Coordinates of C-alpha atoms in Angstrom, one line a residue:
Chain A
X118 CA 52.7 115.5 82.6
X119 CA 54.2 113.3 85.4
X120 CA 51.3 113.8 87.7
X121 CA 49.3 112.6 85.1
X122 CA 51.0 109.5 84.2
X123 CA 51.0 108.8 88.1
X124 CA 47.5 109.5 88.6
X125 CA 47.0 106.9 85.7
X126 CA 48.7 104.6 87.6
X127 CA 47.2 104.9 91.0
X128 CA 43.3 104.4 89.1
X129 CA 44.8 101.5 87.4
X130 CA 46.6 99.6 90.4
X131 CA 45.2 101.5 93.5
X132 CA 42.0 98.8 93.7
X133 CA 43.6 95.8 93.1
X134 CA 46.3 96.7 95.6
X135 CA 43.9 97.2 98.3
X136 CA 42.1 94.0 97.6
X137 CA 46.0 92.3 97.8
X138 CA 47.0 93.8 101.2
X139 CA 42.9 93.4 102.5
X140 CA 44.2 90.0 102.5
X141 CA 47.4 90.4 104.6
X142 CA 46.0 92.6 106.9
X143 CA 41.9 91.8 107.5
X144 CA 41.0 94.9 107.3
X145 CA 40.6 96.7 104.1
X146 CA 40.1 100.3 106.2
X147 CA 43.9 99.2 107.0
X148 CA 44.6 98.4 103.7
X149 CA 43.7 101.6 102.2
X150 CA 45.9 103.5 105.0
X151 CA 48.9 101.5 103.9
X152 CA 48.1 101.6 100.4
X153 CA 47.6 105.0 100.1
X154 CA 51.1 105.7 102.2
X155 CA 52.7 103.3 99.4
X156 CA 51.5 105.8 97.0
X157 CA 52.8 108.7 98.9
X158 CA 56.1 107.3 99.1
X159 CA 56.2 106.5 95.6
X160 CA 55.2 110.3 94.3
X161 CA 59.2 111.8 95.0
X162 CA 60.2 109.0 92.9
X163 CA 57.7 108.2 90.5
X164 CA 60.0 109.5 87.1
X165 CA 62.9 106.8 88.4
X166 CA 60.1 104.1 89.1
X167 CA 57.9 104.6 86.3
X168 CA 61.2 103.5 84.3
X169 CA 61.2 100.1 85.9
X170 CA 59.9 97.0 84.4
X171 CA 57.1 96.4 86.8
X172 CA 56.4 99.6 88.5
X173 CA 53.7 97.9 90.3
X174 CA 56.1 95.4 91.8
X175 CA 57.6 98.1 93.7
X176 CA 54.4 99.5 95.2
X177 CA 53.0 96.1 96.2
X178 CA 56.8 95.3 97.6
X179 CA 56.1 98.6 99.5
X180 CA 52.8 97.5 100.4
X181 CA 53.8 94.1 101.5
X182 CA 56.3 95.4 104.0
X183 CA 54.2 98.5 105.2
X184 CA 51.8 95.7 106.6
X185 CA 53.9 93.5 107.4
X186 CA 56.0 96.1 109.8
X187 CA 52.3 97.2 111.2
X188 CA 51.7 94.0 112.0
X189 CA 54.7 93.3 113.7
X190 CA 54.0 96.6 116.0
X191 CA 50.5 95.5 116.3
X192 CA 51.7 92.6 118.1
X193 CA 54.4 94.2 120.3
X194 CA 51.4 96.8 121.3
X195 CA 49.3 93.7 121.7
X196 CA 52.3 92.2 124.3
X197 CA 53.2 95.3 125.8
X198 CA 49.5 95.2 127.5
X199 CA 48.8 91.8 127.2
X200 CA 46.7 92.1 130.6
X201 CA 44.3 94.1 129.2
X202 CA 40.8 92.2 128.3
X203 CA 41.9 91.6 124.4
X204 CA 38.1 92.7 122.7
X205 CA 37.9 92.3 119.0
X206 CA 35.9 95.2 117.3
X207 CA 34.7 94.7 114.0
X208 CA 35.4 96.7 111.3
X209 CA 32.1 98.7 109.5
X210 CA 34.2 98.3 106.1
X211 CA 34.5 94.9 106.4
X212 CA 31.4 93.4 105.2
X213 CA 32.4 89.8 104.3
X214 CA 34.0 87.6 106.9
X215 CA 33.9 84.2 105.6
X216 CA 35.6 81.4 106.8
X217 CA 38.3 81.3 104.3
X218 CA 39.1 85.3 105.2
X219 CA 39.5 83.9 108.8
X220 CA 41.2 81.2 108.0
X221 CA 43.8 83.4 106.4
X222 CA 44.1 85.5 109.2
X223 CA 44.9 82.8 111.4
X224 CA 48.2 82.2 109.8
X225 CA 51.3 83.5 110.4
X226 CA 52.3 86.9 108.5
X227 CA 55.2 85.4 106.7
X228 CA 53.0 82.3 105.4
X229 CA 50.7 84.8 104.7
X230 CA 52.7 86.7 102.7
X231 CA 53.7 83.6 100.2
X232 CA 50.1 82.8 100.1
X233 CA 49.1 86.1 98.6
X234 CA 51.8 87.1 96.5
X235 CA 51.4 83.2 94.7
X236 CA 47.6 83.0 94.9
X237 CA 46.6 86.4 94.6
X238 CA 49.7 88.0 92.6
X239 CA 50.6 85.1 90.4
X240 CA 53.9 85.1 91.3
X241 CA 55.6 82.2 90.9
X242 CA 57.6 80.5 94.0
X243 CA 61.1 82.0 92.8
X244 CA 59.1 85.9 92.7
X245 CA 58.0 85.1 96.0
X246 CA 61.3 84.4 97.2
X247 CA 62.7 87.3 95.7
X248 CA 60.5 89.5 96.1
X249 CA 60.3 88.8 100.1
X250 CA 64.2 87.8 99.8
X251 CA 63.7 84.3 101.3
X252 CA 64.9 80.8 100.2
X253 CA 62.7 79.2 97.6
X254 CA 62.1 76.2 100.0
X255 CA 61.1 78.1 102.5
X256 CA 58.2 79.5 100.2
X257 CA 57.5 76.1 99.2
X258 CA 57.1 75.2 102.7
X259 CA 54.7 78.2 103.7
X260 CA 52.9 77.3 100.8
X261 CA 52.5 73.7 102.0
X262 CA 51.5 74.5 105.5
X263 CA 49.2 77.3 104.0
X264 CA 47.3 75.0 102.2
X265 CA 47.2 72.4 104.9
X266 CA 45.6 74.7 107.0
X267 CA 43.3 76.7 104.6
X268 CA 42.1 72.9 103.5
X269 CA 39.7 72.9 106.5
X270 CA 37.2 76.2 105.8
X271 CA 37.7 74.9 102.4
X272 CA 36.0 71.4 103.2
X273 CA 33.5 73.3 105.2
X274 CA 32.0 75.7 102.6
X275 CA 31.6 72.9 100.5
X276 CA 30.2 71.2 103.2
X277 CA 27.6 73.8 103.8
X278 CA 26.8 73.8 100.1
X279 CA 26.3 70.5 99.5
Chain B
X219 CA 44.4 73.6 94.3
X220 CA 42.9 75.8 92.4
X221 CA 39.7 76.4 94.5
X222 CA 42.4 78.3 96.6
X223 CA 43.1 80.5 94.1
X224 CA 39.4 81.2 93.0
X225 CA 38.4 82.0 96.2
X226 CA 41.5 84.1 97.1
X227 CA 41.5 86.0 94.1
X228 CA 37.7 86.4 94.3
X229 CA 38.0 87.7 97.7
X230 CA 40.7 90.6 96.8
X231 CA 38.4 91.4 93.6
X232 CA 35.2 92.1 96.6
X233 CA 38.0 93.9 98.2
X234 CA 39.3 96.0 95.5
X235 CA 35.4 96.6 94.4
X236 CA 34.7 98.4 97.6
X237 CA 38.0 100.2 98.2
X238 CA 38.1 104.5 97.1
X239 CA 41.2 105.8 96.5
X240 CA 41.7 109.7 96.3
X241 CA 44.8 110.7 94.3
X242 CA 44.7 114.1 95.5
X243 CA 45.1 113.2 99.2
X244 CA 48.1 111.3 98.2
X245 CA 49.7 113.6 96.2
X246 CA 49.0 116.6 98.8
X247 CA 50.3 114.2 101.6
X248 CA 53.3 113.8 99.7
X249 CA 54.0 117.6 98.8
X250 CA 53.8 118.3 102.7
X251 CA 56.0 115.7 103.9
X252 CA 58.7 117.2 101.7
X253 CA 57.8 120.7 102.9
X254 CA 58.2 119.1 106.3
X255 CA 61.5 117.5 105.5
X256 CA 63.1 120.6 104.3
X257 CA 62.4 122.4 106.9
X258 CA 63.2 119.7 109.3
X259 CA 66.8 119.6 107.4
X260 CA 66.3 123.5 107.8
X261 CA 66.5 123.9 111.3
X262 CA 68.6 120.9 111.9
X263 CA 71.4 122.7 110.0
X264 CA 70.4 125.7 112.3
X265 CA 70.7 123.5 115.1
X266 CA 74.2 122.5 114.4
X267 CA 75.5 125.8 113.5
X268 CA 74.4 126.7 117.1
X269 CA 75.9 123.8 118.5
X270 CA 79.1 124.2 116.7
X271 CA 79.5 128.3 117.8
X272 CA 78.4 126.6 121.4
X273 CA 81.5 124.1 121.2
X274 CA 84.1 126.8 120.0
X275 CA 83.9 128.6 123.8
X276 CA 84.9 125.1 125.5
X277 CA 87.5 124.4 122.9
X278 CA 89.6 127.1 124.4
X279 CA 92.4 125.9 126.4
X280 CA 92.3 125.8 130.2
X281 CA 94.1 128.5 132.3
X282 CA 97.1 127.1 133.8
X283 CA 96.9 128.1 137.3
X284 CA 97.7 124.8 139.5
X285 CA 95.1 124.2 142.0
X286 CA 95.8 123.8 145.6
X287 CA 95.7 120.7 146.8
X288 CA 94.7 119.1 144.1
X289 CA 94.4 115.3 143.6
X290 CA 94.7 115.1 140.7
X291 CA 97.7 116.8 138.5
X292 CA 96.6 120.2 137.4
X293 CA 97.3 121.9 133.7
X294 CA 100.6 123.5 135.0
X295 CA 103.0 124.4 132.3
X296 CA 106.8 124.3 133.1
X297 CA 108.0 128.1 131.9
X298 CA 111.1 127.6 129.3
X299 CA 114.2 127.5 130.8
X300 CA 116.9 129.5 129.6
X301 CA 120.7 128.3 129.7
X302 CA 124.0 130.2 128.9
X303 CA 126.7 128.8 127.3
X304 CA 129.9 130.2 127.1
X305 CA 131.4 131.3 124.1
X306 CA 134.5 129.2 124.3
X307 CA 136.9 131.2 121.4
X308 CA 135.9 135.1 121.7
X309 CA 135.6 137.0 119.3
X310 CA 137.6 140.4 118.8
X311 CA 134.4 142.3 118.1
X312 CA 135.5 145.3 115.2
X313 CA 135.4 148.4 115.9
X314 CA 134.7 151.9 113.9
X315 CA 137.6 153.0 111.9
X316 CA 137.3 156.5 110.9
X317 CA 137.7 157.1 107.2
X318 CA 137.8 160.2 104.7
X319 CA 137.2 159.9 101.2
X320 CA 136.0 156.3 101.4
X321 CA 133.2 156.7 99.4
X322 CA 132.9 156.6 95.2
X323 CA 136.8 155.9 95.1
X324 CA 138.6 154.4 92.5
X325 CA 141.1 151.7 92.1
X326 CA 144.7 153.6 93.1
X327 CA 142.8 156.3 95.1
X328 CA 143.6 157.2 98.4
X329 CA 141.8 157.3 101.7
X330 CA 142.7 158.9 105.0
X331 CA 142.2 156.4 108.3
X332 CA 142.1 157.7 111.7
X333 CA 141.7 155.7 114.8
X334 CA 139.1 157.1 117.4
X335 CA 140.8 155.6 120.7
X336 CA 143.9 157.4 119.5
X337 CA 145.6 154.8 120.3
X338 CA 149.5 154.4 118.3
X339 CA 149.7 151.2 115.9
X340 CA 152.1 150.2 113.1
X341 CA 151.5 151.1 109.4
X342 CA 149.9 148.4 107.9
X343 CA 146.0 147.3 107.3
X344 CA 144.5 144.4 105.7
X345 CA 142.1 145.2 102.7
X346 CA 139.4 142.5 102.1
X347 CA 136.2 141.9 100.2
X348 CA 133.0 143.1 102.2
X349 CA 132.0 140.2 101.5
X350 CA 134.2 137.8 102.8
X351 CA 135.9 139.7 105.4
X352 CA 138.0 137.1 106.7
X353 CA 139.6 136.6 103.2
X354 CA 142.4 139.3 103.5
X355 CA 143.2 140.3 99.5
X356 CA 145.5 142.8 100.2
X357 CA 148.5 144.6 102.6
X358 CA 148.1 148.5 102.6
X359 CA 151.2 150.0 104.2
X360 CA 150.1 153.6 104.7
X361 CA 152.2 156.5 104.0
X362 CA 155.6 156.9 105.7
X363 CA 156.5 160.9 106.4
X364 CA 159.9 161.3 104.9
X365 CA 159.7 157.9 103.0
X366 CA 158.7 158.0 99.2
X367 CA 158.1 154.5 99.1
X368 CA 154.9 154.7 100.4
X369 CA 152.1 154.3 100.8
X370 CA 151.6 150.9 98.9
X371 CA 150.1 147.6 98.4
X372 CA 150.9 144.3 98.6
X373 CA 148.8 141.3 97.1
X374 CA 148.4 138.7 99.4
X375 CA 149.8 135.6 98.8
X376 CA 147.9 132.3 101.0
X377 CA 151.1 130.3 102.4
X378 CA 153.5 133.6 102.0
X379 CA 154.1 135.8 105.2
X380 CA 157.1 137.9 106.1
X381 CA 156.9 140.7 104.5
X382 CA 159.2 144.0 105.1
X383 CA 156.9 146.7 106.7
X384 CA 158.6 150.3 107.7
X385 CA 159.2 150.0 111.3
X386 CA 157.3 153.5 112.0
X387 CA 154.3 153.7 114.4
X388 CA 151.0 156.5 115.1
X389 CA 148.4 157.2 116.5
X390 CA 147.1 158.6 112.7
X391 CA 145.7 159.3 110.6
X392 CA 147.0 157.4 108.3
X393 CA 146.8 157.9 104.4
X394 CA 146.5 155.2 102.6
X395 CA 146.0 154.1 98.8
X396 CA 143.8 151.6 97.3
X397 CA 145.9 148.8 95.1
X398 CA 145.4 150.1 91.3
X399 CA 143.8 146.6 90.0
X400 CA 141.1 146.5 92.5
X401 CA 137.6 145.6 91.4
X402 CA 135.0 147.6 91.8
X403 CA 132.8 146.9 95.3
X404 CA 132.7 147.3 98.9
X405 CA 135.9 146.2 101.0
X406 CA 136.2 146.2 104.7
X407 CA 139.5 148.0 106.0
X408 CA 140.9 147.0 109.2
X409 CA 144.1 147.6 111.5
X410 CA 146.9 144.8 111.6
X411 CA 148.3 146.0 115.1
X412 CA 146.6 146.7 118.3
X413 CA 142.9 146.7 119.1
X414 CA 141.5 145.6 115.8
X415 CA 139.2 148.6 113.7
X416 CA 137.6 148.2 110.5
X417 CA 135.6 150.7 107.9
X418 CA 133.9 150.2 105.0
X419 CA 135.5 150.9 101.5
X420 CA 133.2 151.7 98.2
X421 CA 135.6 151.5 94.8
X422 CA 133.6 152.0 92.1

């Protein structure tokens, strides 16, 4: 009966997650790996989560910080052979790169983070800070800079469809 | 700015559209990481029961020998010592006093006492409680050939001494009888004059 209210859950919330973390990470390939380990981790303690409130709250949460610690060992692997010729391979799942998905990846993790969970999640500025245990001016901030800096492929889309 | 939004939400919506999930993978990756785990507890509690009987060996002490030339001090242990003290007051140890009859008497019975060193002494004894042999109860003056008198008892008195005792000396045996009054129990019955004896009275 359990597995069943968990498989439920995971066709209900699996998607949407992906698309979430796609965001944070640039890859979605990477998104479903980190996704699906959210899952796994949350199958020895499904009957306490399912009890919560949000149950989804604590995947994404999971999520979050899955690809934010990947990211962080991405770049110490990046440092660690920083001589090497860094060559960007695209990724066959990704099949939209527009400049707004670029624009997003050029910004830092953290501010990414804010972005997503307010933009994407609708969570407001004291869920963000909460949720990623951070001053509510600080998310206010990230927000701020986010915005200053997503501004630009903004202008240029509509640019290109005027 | 909620052209940001849009576009950020429409983007995870293309995302999400082109993701496939597989519940079973998840739920068979989960089932063999706990397989893993307890077996990974498993031989980690292995691995400490080996370690510990490994440990007991070294936990034994260290011989004691002192090496040569060592420069460092060794595990020597100082042997006890052993001093003598004198006994500063000795003690006139007790010896055997021979007695007949001294067994399942009662009070007013008599009991013969002979002294194995044969040596001569005067008539009298001390009777006192087994135990508290130093607490004499009684004077037993021992029968007297030719005098009628005896043999007899006298209660001692504490503070009271001087007391008329026939002037008449053996080597025994001497016959003597138990004071009539006397409770039943064990009483220890010893010489008043020369090398001290002592035997075991049972009155019942």
């Amino acid at each position: 009966m359990e597995t069943e209210g968990l498989r439920e859950f995971y066709r209900a919330h699996q998607p949407r997650l992906v698309g979430v973390i796609s965001l944070l990470t640039g890859s979605r390939a990477e998104a479903e790996d980190i996704v699906q380990e959210a899952f796994v981790r949350l199958v020895p303690r499904w009957q306490k989560v399912s009890r919560y409130e949000s149950p989804e709250a604590w995947v994404r949460l999971v999520a979050v910080r899955l690809a934010a610690n990947r990211h962080r060992d991405g770049n110490r692997f990046t440092q660690l052979f920083h001589r090497l010729p860094a060559e960007h391979v695209p990724d066959p799942a990704d099949r939209y790169a527009g400049d707004l998905e670029q624009a997003l990846a050029g910004l830092p993790m953290p501010t990414r983070q804010v972005v997503v969970l307010h933009y994407v999640c609708d969570l407001s500025v004291a869920q963000v800070a909460d949720t990623l245990g951070i001053a509510e001016g600080t998310v206010k901030s990230r927000l701020s800079r986010a915005r200053d800096a997503l501004s630009d492929s903004l202008l240029l889309r509509s640019d290109d469809h005027a | 700015m909620p052209d940001l939004q849009e576009d950020l939400q429409a983007l995870a919506d293309r995302k999400a559209a082109e993701s496939a999930g597989d519940f079973d993978s998840v739920l068979t990756a989960a089932r063999s990481r706990k397989r893993r785990l307890t077996a990974g507890l498993t031989v980690l509690g292995a691995a400490v029961v080996v370690g510990a009987v490994a440990v007991v060996p070294t936990l034994r002490p260290a011989h004691n020998a002192p090496v040569a030339d060592s420069p460092v001090p060794t595990n020597l242990v100082a042997p006890p010592q052993v001093s003598e003290q004198p006994n500063p007051a000795p003690v006139v140890k007790a010896g055997p006093l021979t007695l007949t009859s001294a067994k399942a008497l009662v009070a007013g019975g008599q009991v013969v006492a002979s002294f194995p060193d044969k040596q001569v002494r005067n008539v009298t004894f001390n009777l006192a409680s087994a135990a508290k042999p130093d607490v004499p109860l009684y004077t037993l003056v021992a029968k007297v050939p030719g005098d009628a008198s005896t043999p007899y008892s006298m209660k001692v008195i504490p503070g009271e001494s001087g007391i008329a005792i026939p002037q008449y000396t053996s080597a025994g045996p001497y016959t003597l009888a138990l004071p009539k009054g006397l409770a039943a129990g064990s009483y220890q019955l010893c010489t008043l004059s020369g090398a001290k004896l002592c035997g075991l009275v049972t009155v019942k």
